[in-house]
Coordinates of C-alpha atoms in Angstrom, one line a residue:
X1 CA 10.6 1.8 -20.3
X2 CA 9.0 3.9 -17.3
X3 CA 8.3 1.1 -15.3
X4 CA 11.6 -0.8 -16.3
X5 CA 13.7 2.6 -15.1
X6 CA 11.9 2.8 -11.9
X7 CA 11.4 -0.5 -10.8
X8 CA 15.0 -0.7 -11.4
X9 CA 15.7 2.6 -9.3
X10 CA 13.4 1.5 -6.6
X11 CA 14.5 -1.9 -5.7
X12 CA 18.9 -1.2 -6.3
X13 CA 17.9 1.2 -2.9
X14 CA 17.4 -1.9 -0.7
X15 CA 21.2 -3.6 -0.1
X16 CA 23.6 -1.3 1.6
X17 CA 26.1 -1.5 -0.9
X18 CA 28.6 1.0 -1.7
X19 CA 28.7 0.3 -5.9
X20 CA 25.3 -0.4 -7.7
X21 CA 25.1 -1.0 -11.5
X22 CA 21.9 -1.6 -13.3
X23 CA 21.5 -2.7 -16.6
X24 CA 18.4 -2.7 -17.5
X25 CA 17.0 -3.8 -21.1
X26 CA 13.2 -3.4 -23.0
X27 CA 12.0 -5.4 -25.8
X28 CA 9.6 -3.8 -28.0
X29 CA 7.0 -6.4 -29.7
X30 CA 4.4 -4.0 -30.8
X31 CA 1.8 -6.7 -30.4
X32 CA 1.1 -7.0 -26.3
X33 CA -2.4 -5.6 -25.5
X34 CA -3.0 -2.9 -23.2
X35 CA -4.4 -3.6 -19.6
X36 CA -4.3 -2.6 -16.0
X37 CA -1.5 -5.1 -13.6
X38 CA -0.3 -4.0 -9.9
X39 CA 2.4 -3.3 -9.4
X40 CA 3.7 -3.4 -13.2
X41 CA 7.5 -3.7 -13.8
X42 CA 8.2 -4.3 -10.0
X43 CA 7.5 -8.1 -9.3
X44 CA 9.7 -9.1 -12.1
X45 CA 12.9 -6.8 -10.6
X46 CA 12.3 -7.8 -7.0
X47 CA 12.4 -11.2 -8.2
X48 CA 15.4 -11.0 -9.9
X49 CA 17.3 -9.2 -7.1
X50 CA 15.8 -11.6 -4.6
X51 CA 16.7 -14.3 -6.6
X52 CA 20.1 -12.8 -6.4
X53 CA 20.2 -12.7 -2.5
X54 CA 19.6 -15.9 -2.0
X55 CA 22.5 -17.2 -4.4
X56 CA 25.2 -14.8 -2.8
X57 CA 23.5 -16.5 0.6
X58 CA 24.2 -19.7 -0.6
X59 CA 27.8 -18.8 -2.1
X60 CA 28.7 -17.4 1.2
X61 CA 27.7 -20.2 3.2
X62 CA 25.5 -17.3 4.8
X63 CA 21.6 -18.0 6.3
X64 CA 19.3 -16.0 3.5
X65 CA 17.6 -13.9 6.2
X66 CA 20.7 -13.1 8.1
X67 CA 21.7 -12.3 4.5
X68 CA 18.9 -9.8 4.1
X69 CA 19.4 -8.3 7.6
X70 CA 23.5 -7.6 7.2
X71 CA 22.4 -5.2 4.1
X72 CA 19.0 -3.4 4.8
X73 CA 18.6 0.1 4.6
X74 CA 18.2 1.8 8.0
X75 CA 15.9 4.3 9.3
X76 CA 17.3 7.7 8.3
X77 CA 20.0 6.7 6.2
X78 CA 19.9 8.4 2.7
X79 CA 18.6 6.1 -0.7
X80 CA 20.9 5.9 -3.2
X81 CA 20.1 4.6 -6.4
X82 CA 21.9 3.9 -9.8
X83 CA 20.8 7.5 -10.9
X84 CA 21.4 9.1 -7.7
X85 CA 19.5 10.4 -4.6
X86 CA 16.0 11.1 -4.8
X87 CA 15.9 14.5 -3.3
X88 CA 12.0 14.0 -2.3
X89 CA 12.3 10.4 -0.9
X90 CA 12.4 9.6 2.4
X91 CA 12.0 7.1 5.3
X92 CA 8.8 9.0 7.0
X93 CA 8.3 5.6 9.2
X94 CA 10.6 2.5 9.2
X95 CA 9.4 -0.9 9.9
X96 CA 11.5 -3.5 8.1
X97 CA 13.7 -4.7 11.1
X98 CA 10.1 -5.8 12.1
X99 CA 8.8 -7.0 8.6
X100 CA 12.1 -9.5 8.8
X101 CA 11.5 -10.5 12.5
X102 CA 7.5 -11.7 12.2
X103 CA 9.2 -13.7 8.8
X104 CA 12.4 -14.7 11.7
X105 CA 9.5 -15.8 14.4
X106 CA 7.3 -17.7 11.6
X107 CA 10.2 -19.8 10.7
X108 CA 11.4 -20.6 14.2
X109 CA 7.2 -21.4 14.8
X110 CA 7.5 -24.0 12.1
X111 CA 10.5 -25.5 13.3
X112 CA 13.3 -24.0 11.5
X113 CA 16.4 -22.8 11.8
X114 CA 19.7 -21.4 10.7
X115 CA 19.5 -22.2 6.8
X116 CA 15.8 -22.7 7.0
X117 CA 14.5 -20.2 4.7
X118 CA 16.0 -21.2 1.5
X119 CA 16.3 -24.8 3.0
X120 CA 14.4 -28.1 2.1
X121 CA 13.9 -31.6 2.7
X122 CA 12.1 -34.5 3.0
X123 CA 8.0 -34.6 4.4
X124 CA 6.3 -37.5 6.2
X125 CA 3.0 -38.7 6.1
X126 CA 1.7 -36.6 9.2
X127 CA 3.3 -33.6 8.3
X128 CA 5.8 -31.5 10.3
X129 CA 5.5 -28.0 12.2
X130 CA 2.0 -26.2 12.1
X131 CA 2.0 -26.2 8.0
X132 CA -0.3 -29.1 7.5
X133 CA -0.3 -32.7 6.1
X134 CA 2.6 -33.3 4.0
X135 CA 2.8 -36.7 2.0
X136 CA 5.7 -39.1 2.8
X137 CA 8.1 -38.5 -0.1
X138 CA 7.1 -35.0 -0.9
X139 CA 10.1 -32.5 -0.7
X140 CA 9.5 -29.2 1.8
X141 CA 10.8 -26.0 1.1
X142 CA 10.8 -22.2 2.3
X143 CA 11.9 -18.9 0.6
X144 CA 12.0 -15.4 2.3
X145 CA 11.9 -11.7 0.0
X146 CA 11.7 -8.7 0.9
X147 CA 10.5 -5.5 -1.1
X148 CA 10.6 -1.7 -0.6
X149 CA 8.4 1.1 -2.8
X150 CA 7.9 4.5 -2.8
X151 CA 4.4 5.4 -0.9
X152 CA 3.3 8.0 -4.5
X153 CA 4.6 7.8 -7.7
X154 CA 7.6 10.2 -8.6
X155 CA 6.8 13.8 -10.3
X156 CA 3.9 15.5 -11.1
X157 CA 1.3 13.6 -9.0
X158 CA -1.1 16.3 -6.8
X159 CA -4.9 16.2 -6.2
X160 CA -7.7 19.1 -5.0
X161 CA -10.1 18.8 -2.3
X162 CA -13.0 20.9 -0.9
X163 CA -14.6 20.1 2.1
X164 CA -18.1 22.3 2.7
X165 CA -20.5 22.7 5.6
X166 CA -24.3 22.2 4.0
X167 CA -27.1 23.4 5.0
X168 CA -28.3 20.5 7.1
X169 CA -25.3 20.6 9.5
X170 CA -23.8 17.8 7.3
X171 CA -20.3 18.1 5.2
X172 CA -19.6 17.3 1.7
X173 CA -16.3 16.5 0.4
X174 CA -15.6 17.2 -3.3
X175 CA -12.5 15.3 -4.6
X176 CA -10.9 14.6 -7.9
X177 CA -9.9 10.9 -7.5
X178 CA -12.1 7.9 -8.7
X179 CA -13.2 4.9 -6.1
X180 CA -12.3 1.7 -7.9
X181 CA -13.3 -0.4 -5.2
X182 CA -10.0 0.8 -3.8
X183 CA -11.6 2.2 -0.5
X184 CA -10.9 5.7 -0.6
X185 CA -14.5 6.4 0.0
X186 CA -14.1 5.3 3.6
X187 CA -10.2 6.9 3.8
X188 CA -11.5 10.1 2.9
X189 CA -14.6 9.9 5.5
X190 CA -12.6 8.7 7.8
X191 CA -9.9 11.4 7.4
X192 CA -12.7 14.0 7.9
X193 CA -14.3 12.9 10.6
X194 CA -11.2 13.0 12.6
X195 CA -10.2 16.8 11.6
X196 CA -14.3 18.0 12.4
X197 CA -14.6 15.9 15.5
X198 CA -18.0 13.9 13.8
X199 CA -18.7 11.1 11.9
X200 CA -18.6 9.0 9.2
X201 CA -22.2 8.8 8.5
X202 CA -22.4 13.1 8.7
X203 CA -20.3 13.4 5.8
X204 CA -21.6 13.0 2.1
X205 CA -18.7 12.6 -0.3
X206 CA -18.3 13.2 -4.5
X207 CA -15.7 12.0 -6.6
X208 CA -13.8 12.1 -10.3
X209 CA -16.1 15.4 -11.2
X210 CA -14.4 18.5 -12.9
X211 CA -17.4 20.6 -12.4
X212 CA -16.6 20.8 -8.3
X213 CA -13.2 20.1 -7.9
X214 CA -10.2 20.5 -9.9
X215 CA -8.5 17.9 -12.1
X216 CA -6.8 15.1 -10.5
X217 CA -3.5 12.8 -12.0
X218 CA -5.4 9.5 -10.9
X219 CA -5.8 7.0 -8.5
X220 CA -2.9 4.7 -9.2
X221 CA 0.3 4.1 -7.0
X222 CA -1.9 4.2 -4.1
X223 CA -2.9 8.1 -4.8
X224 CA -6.0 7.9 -3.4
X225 CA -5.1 7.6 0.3
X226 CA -1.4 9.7 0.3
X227 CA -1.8 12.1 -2.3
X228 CA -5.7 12.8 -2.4
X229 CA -6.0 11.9 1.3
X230 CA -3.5 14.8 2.2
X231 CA -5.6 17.0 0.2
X232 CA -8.7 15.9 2.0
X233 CA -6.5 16.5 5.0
X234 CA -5.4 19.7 4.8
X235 CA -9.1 21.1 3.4
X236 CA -10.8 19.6 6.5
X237 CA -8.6 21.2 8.3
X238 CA -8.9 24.5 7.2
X239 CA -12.7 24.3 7.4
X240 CA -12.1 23.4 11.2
X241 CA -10.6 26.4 11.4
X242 CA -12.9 28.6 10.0
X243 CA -16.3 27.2 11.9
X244 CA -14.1 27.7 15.3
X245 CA -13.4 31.4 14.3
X246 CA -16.8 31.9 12.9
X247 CA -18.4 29.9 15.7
X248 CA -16.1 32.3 18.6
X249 CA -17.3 35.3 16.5
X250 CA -21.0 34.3 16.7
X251 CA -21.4 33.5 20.2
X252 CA -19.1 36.4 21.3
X253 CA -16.7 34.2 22.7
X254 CA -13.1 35.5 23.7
X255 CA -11.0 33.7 21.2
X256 CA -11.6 30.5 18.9
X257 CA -9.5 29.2 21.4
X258 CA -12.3 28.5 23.9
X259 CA -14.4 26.7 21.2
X260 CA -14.5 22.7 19.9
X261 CA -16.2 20.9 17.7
X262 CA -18.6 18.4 18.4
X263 CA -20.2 15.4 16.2
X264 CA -23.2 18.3 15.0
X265 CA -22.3 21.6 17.2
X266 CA -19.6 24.4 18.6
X267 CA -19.3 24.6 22.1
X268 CA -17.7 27.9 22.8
X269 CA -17.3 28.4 26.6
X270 CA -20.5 26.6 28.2
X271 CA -22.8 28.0 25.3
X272 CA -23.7 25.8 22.1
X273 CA -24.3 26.8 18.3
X274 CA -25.8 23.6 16.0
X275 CA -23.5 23.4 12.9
X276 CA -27.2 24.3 11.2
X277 CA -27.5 27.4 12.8
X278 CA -24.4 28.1 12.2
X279 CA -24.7 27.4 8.4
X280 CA -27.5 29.9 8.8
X281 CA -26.0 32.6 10.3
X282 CA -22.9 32.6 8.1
X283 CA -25.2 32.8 5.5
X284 CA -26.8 35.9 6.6
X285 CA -23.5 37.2 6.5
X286 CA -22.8 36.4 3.0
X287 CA -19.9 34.2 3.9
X288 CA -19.6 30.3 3.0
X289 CA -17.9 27.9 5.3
X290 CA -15.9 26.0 2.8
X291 CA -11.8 25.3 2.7
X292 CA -9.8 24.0 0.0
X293 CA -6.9 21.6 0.0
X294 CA -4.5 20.6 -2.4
X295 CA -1.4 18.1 -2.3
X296 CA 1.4 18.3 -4.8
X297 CA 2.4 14.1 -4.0
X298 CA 5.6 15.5 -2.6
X299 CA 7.8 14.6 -0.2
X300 CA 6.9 11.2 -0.9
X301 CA 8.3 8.0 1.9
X302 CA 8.5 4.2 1.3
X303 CA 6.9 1.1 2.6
X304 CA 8.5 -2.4 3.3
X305 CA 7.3 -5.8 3.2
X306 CA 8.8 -9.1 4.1
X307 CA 7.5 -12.6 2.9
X308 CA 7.9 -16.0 3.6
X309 CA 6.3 -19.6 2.3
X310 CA 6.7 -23.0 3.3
X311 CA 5.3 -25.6 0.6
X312 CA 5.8 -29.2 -0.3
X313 CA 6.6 -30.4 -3.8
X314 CA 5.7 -34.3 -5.4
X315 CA 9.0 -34.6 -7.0
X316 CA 7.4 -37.4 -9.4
X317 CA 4.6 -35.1 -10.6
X318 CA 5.4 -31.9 -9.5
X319 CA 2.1 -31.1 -8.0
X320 CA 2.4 -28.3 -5.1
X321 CA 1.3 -27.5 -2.0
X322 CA 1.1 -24.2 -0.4
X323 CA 1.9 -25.4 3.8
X324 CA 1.8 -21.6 5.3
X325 CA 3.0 -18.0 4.1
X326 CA 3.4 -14.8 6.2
X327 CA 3.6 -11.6 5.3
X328 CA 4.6 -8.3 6.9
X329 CA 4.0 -5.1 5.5
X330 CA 5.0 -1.9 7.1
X331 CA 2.4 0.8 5.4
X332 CA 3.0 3.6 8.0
X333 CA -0.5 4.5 9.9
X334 CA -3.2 2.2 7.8
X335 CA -6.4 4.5 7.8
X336 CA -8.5 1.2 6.8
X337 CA -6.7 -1.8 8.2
X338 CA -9.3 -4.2 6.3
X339 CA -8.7 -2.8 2.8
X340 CA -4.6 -3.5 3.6
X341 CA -5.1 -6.8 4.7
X342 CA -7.2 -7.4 1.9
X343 CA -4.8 -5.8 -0.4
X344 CA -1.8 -7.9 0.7
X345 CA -3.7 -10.9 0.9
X346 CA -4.9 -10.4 -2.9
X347 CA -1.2 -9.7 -3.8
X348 CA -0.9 -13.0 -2.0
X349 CA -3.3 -14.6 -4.4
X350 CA -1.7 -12.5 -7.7
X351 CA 1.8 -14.0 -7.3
X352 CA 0.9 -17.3 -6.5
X353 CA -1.0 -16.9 -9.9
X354 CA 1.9 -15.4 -11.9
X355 CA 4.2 -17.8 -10.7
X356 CA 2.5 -21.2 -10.3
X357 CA 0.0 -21.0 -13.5
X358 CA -0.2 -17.8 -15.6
X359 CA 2.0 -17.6 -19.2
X360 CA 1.6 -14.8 -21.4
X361 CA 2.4 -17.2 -25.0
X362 CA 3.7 -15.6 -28.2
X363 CA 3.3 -17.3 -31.7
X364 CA 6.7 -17.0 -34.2
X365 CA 5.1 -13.8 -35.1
X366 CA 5.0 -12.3 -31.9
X367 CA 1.7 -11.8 -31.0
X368 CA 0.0 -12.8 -28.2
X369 CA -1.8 -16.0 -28.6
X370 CA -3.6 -16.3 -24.5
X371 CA -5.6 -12.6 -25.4
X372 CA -8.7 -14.1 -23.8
X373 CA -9.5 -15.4 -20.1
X374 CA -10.9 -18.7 -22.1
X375 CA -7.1 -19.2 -23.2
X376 CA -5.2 -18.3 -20.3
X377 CA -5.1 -20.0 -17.2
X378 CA -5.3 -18.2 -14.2
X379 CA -5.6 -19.2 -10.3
X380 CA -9.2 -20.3 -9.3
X381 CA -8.3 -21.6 -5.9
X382 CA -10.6 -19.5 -3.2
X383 CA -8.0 -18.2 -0.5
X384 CA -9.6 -20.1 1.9
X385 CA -7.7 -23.1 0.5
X386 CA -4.3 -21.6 1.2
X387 CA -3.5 -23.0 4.1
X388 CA -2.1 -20.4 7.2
X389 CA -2.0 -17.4 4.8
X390 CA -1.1 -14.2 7.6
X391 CA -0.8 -11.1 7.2
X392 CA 0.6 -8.8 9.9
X393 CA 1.5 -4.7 9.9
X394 CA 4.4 -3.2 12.2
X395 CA 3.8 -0.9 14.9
X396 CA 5.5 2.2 13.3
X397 CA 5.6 5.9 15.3
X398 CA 5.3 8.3 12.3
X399 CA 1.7 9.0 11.2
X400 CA 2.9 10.9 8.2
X401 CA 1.8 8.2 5.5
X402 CA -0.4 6.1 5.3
X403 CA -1.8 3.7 3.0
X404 CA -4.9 2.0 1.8
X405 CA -5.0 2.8 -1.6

């Protein structure tokens, strides 16, 4: 019911109209196993509202991107959905307008135009536009959507960090969220290295342990990168400014002001303390250079995507064939721009999957019948044989939020 509630919330925030009504129904079986899905309630609404686009488009005698574009939300205009504003969502960055142009350039690139995107007709036996060989017969079509979702997942959300300089001049990072695979390993790096002016390889990091760091909600919704990453932020941060003070206060310097960090040192005013000595000295002292930071996953912002696929269809056998998709996603300032594209480009591969092959099937007592990967049929194609798949991320000012996972 959650995910029905949300998804429902979320998506009723993208059309700029005035009255919004939702009804939204669950069906309890009692007899679905339990297992991890991205993404969980949202494909099915933002099919159902897209779905819904495209008919008024057609009804109106209206092009389905033009559509799309008359009724996007704009940057700083407020989100209103069916149970109100959100008080702590925002627009930190907007990208859409260029989401829906790479999908408007594609189009044009294969040879379309007004009409195109829901459009279809007949192929040839060389093919037409850049998609590839199409079979003389075969029908062509091409479908646009569009998506929006909030960057964190609403209420309660928050993560603790520590960030610590050790005794070999290194850091260590101590942080509550688990690495999946996700890449939050190399976000939080990453993130660190940029606030202590060193580098990746300087920085030891330890994860999803009680004993060092304080509890964290999880790693779902894309935590890892906008709710524990702002946590890493703000501790390295804070343990920047403490070795500048400490550094300024060692060498005698005038103010912290005068010092900078280096990849493995302080410069304070011509003179040079290793991080190592340093570590000694604040020793000595009985201090320990060590910051904490903690995010509470609030504000949170939102993050657009855009899609669009040509594909050809047998009409006698109803075989298909993926020709070319694109697909924009505006993810504010990506910290690992390989783990997005890969991300998007294994969404790619999930929803061709759940629309093209997957089934969940239910005997006439309700229970699940495909419980094993022997008995359900899922997508085996490598994504190398999906002809022209792109992926492509806006050029957005804020640097608020970002996203990897």
């Amino acid at each position: 019911m959650t995910c029905r509630c949300r998804a429902s919330a979320v998506r009723a925030q993208d059309p700029l109209c005035p009255h919004k009504k939702v009804n939204a129904y669950s069906g309890s079986t009692n007899s679905v196993p339990a297992g991890a899905f991205r993404g969980y309630g949202l494909g099915q609404v933002v099919f159902a509202v897209e779905s819904v686009m495209d008919e008024l488009a057609r009804r109106t005698g209206v092009d389905p991107l033009v559509f799309r574009e008359l009724n996007i939300i704009g940057p700083g205009e407020h989100m209103i959905s069916p149970g109100g504003e959100e008080e702590d969502l925002e627009i930190a960055s907007y990208g859409l307008d260029q989401c829906l142009q790479v999908v408007r350039d594609a189009i044009a690139q294969d040879g379309g135009g007004p009409g195109s995107p829901a459009g279809s007709g007949p192929g040839s036996p060389n093919g037409s536009g850049p998609g590839g060989d199409v079979p003389d017969g075969w029908l062509v079509g091409q479908g646009t959507g569009m998506s929006m979702i909030a960057t964190g997942p609403p209420g309660g959300h928050f993560a603790d960090a520590t960030v610590k300089l050790l005794q070999d001049g290194t850091y260590d990072i101590a942080v509550g969220t688990a690495e999946f695979g996700n890449g939050t390993t190399t976000v939080h790096k990453q993130i660190t290295a940029g606030a202590l002016s060193t580098t990746v390889d300087r920085i030891a990091i330890r994860q999803s342990d009680t004993d060092v760091v304080r509890h964290d909600t999880g790693a779902f919704g894309s935590a890892g990168t906008v709710v524990a990453g702002k946590a890493v932020m703000k501790a390295a941060d804070a343990l920047a400014v403490q070795l500048l003070d400490f550094a300024a206060e060692y060498l005698g310097a005038a103010a912290p002001g005068e010092c900078r960090l280096t990849a493995d040192a302080v410069e304070c005013a011509g003179r040079v303390v290793s991080l190592k000595e340093l570590f000694q000295a604040a020793r000595a002292a009985g201090r320990e250079l060590s910051a904490d930071g903690h995010w509470g996953g609030s504000p949170r912002s939102v993050a657009f995507n855009a899609q669009w696929f040509r594909l050809a269809v047998d009409p006698g056998t109803g075989e298909i064939r993926i020709l070319r998709s694109v697909h924009a996603a505006d993810a504010g300032k990506v910290m690992n721009p390989m783990q997005c594209r890969g991300q998007v480009e294994g969404g790619v591969v999930q929803a061709l999957g759940a629309t093209l092959f997957e089934n969940v099937r239910l005997d006439e007592r309700g229970e699940v019948t495909t419980a094993a990967f022997r008995r359900y049929r899922c997508r085996s194609t490598p994504m190398c044989r999906v002809p022209r798949c792109t992926s492509w991320r806006p050029r957005t000012r804020s640097a608020r939020w970002a996203r990897s996972r």
